[in-house]
Amino acid sequence: MRRLLTIIGIVATSILLTSGQVLAADATYKDEIKRDECLLVSKNCTDNVDSIQQRIEKLNKEIIKGTDVYTKDELENLKGKLRDTERELEFMEYGG
């Protein structure tokens, strides 16, 4: 019985140690390939004030990430927002 408890303890410890490493690796991966939720669906936008040029630059950077980060529908959404923002800039520069 004592031997069985020792084996169970060792197995449980190894599982806990392994799962900690897996979770840490997953968190690092998510930080590397991150979506800009503010640009995509206007979430997490607190204290996020950009000029039109900065918004265009951010949209272009997100679009370049492609299908590694975004679905095709999300990419089309970002491209639509880019077109709209470019039109806003053009309207401000040249008028209606």
PDB file of C-alpha atoms in Angstrom:
ATOM      1  CA  MET A   1       0.000   0.000   0.000  1.00  0.00           C
ATOM      2  CA  ARG A   2       2.798   2.376   0.856  1.00  0.00           C
ATOM      3  CA  ARG A   3       4.505   1.657  -2.455  1.00  0.00           C
ATOM      4  CA  LEU A   4       1.261   2.394  -4.339  1.00  0.00           C
ATOM      5  CA  LEU A   5       0.877   5.757  -2.570  1.00  0.00           C
ATOM      6  CA  THR A   6       4.476   6.639  -3.421  1.00  0.00           C
ATOM      7  CA  ILE A   7       3.933   5.822  -7.099  1.00  0.00           C
ATOM      8  CA  ILE A   8       0.691   7.835  -7.179  1.00  0.00           C
ATOM      9  CA  GLY A   9       2.483  10.781  -5.560  1.00  0.00           C
ATOM     10  CA  ILE A  10       5.311  10.659  -8.101  1.00  0.00           C
ATOM     11  CA  VAL A  11       2.901  10.444 -11.035  1.00  0.00           C
ATOM     12  CA  ALA A  12       0.787  13.317  -9.692  1.00  0.00           C
ATOM     13  CA  THR A  13       3.872  15.482  -9.178  1.00  0.00           C
ATOM     14  CA  SER A  14       5.170  14.825 -12.684  1.00  0.00           C
ATOM     15  CA  ILE A  15       1.755  15.644 -14.181  1.00  0.00           C
ATOM     16  CA  LEU A  16       1.608  18.935 -12.278  1.00  0.00           C
ATOM     17  CA  LEU A  17       5.116  19.914 -13.331  1.00  0.00           C
ATOM     18  CA  THR A  18       4.449  19.072 -16.973  1.00  0.00           C
ATOM     19  CA  SER A  19       1.123  20.906 -17.089  1.00  0.00           C
ATOM     20  CA  GLY A  20       2.758  24.046 -15.695  1.00  0.00           C
ATOM     21  CA  GLN A  21       5.289  24.058 -18.516  1.00  0.00           C
ATOM     22  CA  VAL A  22       2.587  23.504 -21.124  1.00  0.00           C
ATOM     23  CA  LEU A  23       0.490  26.384 -19.788  1.00  0.00           C
ATOM     24  CA  ALA A  24       3.501  28.702 -19.749  1.00  0.00           C
ATOM     25  CA  ALA A  25       4.350  27.804 -23.351  1.00  0.00           C
ATOM     26  CA  ASP A  26       0.741  28.399 -24.410  1.00  0.00           C
ATOM     27  CA  ALA A  27       0.717  31.856 -22.802  1.00  0.00           C
ATOM     28  CA  THR A  28       3.938  32.776 -24.606  1.00  0.00           C
ATOM     29  CA  TYR A  29       2.522  31.613 -27.942  1.00  0.00           C
ATOM     30  CA  LYS A  30      -0.627  33.687 -27.445  1.00  0.00           C
ATOM     31  CA  ASP A  31       1.461  36.781 -26.712  1.00  0.00           C
ATOM     32  CA  GLU A  32       3.465  36.324 -29.920  1.00  0.00           C
ATOM     33  CA  ILE A  33       0.466  35.935 -32.221  1.00  0.00           C
ATOM     34  CA  LYS A  34      -2.021  38.372 -30.847  1.00  0.00           C
ATOM     35  CA  ARG A  35      -5.125  39.815 -32.415  1.00  0.00           C
ATOM     36  CA  ASP A  36      -5.861  43.474 -32.080  1.00  0.00           C
ATOM     37  CA  GLU A  37      -9.390  43.163 -30.706  1.00  0.00           C
ATOM     38  CA  CYS A  38      -9.755  46.929 -30.650  1.00  0.00           C
ATOM     39  CA  LEU A  39      -9.318  47.170 -34.414  1.00  0.00           C
ATOM     40  CA  LEU A  40     -11.352  44.063 -35.110  1.00  0.00           C
ATOM     41  CA  VAL A  41     -14.435  44.481 -32.922  1.00  0.00           C
ATOM     42  CA  SER A  42     -13.775  47.579 -30.812  1.00  0.00           C
ATOM     43  CA  LYS A  43     -13.023  45.576 -27.652  1.00  0.00           C
ATOM     44  CA  ASN A  44     -10.330  46.464 -25.129  1.00  0.00           C
ATOM     45  CA  CYS A  45     -10.017  49.996 -26.511  1.00  0.00           C
ATOM     46  CA  THR A  46      -9.557  51.907 -23.273  1.00  0.00           C
ATOM     47  CA  ASP A  47      -6.965  54.645 -23.634  1.00  0.00           C
ATOM     48  CA  ASN A  48      -6.543  53.857 -27.328  1.00  0.00           C
ATOM     49  CA  VAL A  49      -6.622  57.098 -29.289  1.00  0.00           C
ATOM     50  CA  ASP A  50      -4.950  57.030 -32.694  1.00  0.00           C
ATOM     51  CA  SER A  51      -4.664  59.493 -35.515  1.00  0.00           C
ATOM     52  CA  ILE A  52      -6.113  58.393 -38.840  1.00  0.00           C
ATOM     53  CA  GLN A  53      -2.611  57.694 -40.150  1.00  0.00           C
ATOM     54  CA  GLN A  54      -1.817  55.550 -37.098  1.00  0.00           C
ATOM     55  CA  ARG A  55      -5.071  53.634 -37.541  1.00  0.00           C
ATOM     56  CA  ILE A  56      -4.226  52.961 -41.207  1.00  0.00           C
ATOM     57  CA  GLU A  57      -0.766  51.755 -40.191  1.00  0.00           C
ATOM     58  CA  LYS A  58      -2.196  49.438 -37.501  1.00  0.00           C
ATOM     59  CA  LEU A  59      -4.808  48.024 -39.880  1.00  0.00           C
ATOM     60  CA  ASN A  60      -2.112  47.302 -42.483  1.00  0.00           C
ATOM     61  CA  LYS A  61       0.045  45.531 -39.868  1.00  0.00           C
ATOM     62  CA  GLU A  62      -2.885  43.385 -38.759  1.00  0.00           C
ATOM     63  CA  ILE A  63      -3.859  42.515 -42.345  1.00  0.00           C
ATOM     64  CA  ILE A  64      -0.273  41.424 -43.049  1.00  0.00           C
ATOM     65  CA  LYS A  65      -0.562  38.826 -40.228  1.00  0.00           C
ATOM     66  CA  GLY A  66      -3.067  37.079 -42.483  1.00  0.00           C
ATOM     67  CA  THR A  67      -4.743  33.757 -41.822  1.00  0.00           C
ATOM     68  CA  ASP A  68      -2.139  32.806 -39.201  1.00  0.00           C
ATOM     69  CA  VAL A  69      -4.034  35.047 -36.790  1.00  0.00           C
ATOM     70  CA  TYR A  70      -7.360  35.966 -38.388  1.00  0.00           C
ATOM     71  CA  THR A  71     -10.101  34.082 -40.213  1.00  0.00           C
ATOM     72  CA  LYS A  72     -10.930  35.066 -43.795  1.00  0.00           C
ATOM     73  CA  ASP A  73     -14.065  36.886 -42.626  1.00  0.00           C
ATOM     74  CA  GLU A  74     -12.082  38.823 -40.034  1.00  0.00           C
ATOM     75  CA  LEU A  75      -9.507  39.777 -42.661  1.00  0.00           C
ATOM     76  CA  GLU A  76     -12.266  41.048 -44.947  1.00  0.00           C
ATOM     77  CA  ASN A  77     -13.638  43.035 -42.015  1.00  0.00           C
ATOM     78  CA  LEU A  78     -10.207  44.592 -41.401  1.00  0.00           C
ATOM     79  CA  LYS A  79      -9.801  45.390 -45.108  1.00  0.00           C
ATOM     80  CA  GLY A  80     -13.213  47.081 -45.099  1.00  0.00           C
ATOM     81  CA  LYS A  81     -12.215  49.158 -42.083  1.00  0.00           C
ATOM     82  CA  LEU A  82      -8.978  50.083 -43.854  1.00  0.00           C
ATOM     83  CA  ARG A  83     -10.904  51.258 -46.941  1.00  0.00           C
ATOM     84  CA  ASP A  84     -13.274  53.292 -44.765  1.00  0.00           C
ATOM     85  CA  THR A  85     -10.409  54.883 -42.852  1.00  0.00           C
ATOM     86  CA  GLU A  86      -8.566  55.734 -46.080  1.00  0.00           C
ATOM     87  CA  ARG A  87     -11.760  57.386 -47.379  1.00  0.00           C
ATOM     88  CA  GLU A  88     -12.008  59.413 -44.162  1.00  0.00           C
ATOM     89  CA  LEU A  89      -8.431  60.600 -44.620  1.00  0.00           C
ATOM     90  CA  GLU A  90      -9.070  61.479 -48.260  1.00  0.00           C
ATOM     91  CA  PHE A  91     -12.217  63.410 -47.308  1.00  0.00           C
ATOM     92  CA  MET A  92     -10.299  65.351 -44.656  1.00  0.00           C
ATOM     93  CA  GLU A  93      -7.469  66.165 -47.063  1.00  0.00           C
ATOM     94  CA  TYR A  94      -9.475  67.068 -50.167  1.00  0.00           C
ATOM     95  CA  GLY A  95     -13.001  67.680 -48.897  1.00  0.00           C
ATOM     96  CA  GLY A  96     -16.297  66.225 -50.108  1.00  0.00           C
TER      97      GLY A  96
END
